[in-house]
Coordinates of C-alpha atoms in Angstrom, one line a residue:
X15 CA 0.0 0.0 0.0
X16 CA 0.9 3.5 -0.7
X17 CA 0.6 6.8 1.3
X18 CA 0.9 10.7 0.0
X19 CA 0.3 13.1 2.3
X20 CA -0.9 16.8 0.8
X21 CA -0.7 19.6 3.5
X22 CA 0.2 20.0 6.7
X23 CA -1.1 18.0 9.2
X24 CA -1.4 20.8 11.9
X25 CA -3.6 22.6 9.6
X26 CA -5.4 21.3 7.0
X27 CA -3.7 17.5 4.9
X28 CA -5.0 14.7 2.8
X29 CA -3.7 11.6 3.1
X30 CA -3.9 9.3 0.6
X31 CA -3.9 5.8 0.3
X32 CA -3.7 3.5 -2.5
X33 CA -3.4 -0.6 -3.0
X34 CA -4.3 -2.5 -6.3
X35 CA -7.3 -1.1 -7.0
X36 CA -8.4 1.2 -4.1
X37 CA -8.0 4.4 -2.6
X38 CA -8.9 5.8 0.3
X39 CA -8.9 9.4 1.6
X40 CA -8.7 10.7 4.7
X41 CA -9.3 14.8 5.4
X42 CA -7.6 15.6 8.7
X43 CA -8.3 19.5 10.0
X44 CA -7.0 20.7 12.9
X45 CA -8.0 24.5 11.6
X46 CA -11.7 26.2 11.2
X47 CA -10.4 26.9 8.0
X48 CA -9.2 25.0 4.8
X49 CA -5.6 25.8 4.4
X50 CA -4.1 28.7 5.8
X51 CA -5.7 32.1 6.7
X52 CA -6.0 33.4 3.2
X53 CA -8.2 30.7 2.4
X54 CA -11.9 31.7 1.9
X55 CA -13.6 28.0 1.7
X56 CA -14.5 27.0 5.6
X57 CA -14.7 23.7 6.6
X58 CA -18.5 24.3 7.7
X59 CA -19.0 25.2 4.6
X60 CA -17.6 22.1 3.1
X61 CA -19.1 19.5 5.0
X62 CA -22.1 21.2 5.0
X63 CA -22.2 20.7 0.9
X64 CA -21.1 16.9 1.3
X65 CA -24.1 16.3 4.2
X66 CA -26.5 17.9 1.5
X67 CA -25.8 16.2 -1.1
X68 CA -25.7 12.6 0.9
X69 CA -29.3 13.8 2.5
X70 CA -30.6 13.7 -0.9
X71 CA -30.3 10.5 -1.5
X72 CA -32.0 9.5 1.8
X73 CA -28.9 7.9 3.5
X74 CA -27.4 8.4 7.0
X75 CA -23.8 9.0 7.8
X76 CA -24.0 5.9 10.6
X77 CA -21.4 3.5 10.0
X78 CA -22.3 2.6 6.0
X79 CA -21.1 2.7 2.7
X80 CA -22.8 5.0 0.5
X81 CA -22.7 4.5 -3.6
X82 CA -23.8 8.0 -5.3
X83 CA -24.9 8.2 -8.6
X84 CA -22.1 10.1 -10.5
X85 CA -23.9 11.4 -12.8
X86 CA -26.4 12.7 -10.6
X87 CA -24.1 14.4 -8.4
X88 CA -22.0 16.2 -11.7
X89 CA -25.4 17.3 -12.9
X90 CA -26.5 18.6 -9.0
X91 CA -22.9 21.2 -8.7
X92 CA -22.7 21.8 -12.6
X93 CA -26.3 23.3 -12.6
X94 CA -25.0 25.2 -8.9
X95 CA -22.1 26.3 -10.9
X96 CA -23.6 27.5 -13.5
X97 CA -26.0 29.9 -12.3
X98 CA -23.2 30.8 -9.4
X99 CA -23.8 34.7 -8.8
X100 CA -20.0 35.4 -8.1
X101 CA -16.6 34.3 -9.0
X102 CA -15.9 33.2 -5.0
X103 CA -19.1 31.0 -4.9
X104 CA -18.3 29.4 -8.4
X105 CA -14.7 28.3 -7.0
X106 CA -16.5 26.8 -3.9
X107 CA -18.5 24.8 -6.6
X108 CA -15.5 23.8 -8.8
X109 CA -13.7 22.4 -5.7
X110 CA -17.0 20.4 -4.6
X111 CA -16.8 19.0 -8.0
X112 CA -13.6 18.0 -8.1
X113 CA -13.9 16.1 -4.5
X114 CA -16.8 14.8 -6.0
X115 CA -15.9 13.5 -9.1
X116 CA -12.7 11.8 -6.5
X117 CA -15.2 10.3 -4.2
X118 CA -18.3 9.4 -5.3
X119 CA -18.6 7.1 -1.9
X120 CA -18.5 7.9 1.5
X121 CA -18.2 6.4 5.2
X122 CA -18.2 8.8 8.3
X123 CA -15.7 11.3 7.8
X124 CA -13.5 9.1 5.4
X125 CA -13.7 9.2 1.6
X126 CA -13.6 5.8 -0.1
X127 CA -12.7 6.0 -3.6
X128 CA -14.1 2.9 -5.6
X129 CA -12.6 2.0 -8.9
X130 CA -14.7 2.3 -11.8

């Protein structure tokens, strides 16, 4: 198995790991923020979108392993970005649908990226 580590883990880091055909990814966020101070995205924010989005497809966040239609989700934050009234909110959308299009599963606060 492989590990990368992006960031720094007093602040804001992904790890990543990766075997034959899985990867998972872990967000680890010791700051209210996402990065460092200049960063305008808050964590709230953030997991706020990713609760939404699982809410809508009538799941809990207890201990299971939730398969989201790809599709469904692109479609959901490409319409969002879009009709995005400012160039802030449209990069808050770009880099939902980037995680998303990563990790179209989820478990508790871990990412599980399936192969596809």
């Amino acid at each position: 198995m492989a590990n990368l580590i992006f960031g720094e883990p007093s602040l804001f880091s992904i790890n990543i790991s990766t075997d034959d055909r899985f990867a998972s990814v872990s967000i680890f966020c010791a700051s209210e923020e996402i990065g460092d101070s200049s960063e305008y995205v808050l964590l709230s924010t953030f997991i706020s979108l990713i609760k939404n989005k699982i809410d809508n497809y009538d799941y809990s966040l207890s201990n299971e392993l939730f398969n989201l239609e790809k599709n469904d989700v692109f479609s959901y934050v490409v319409d969002g970005f879009e009709k995005a009234e400012s160039w802030r909110e449209s990069q808050r959308l770009e880099s939902i649908l980037i995680t998303l299009n990563l990790a179209p599963c989820f478990d508790g606060e871990t990412f599980i990226l399936l192969s596809t």
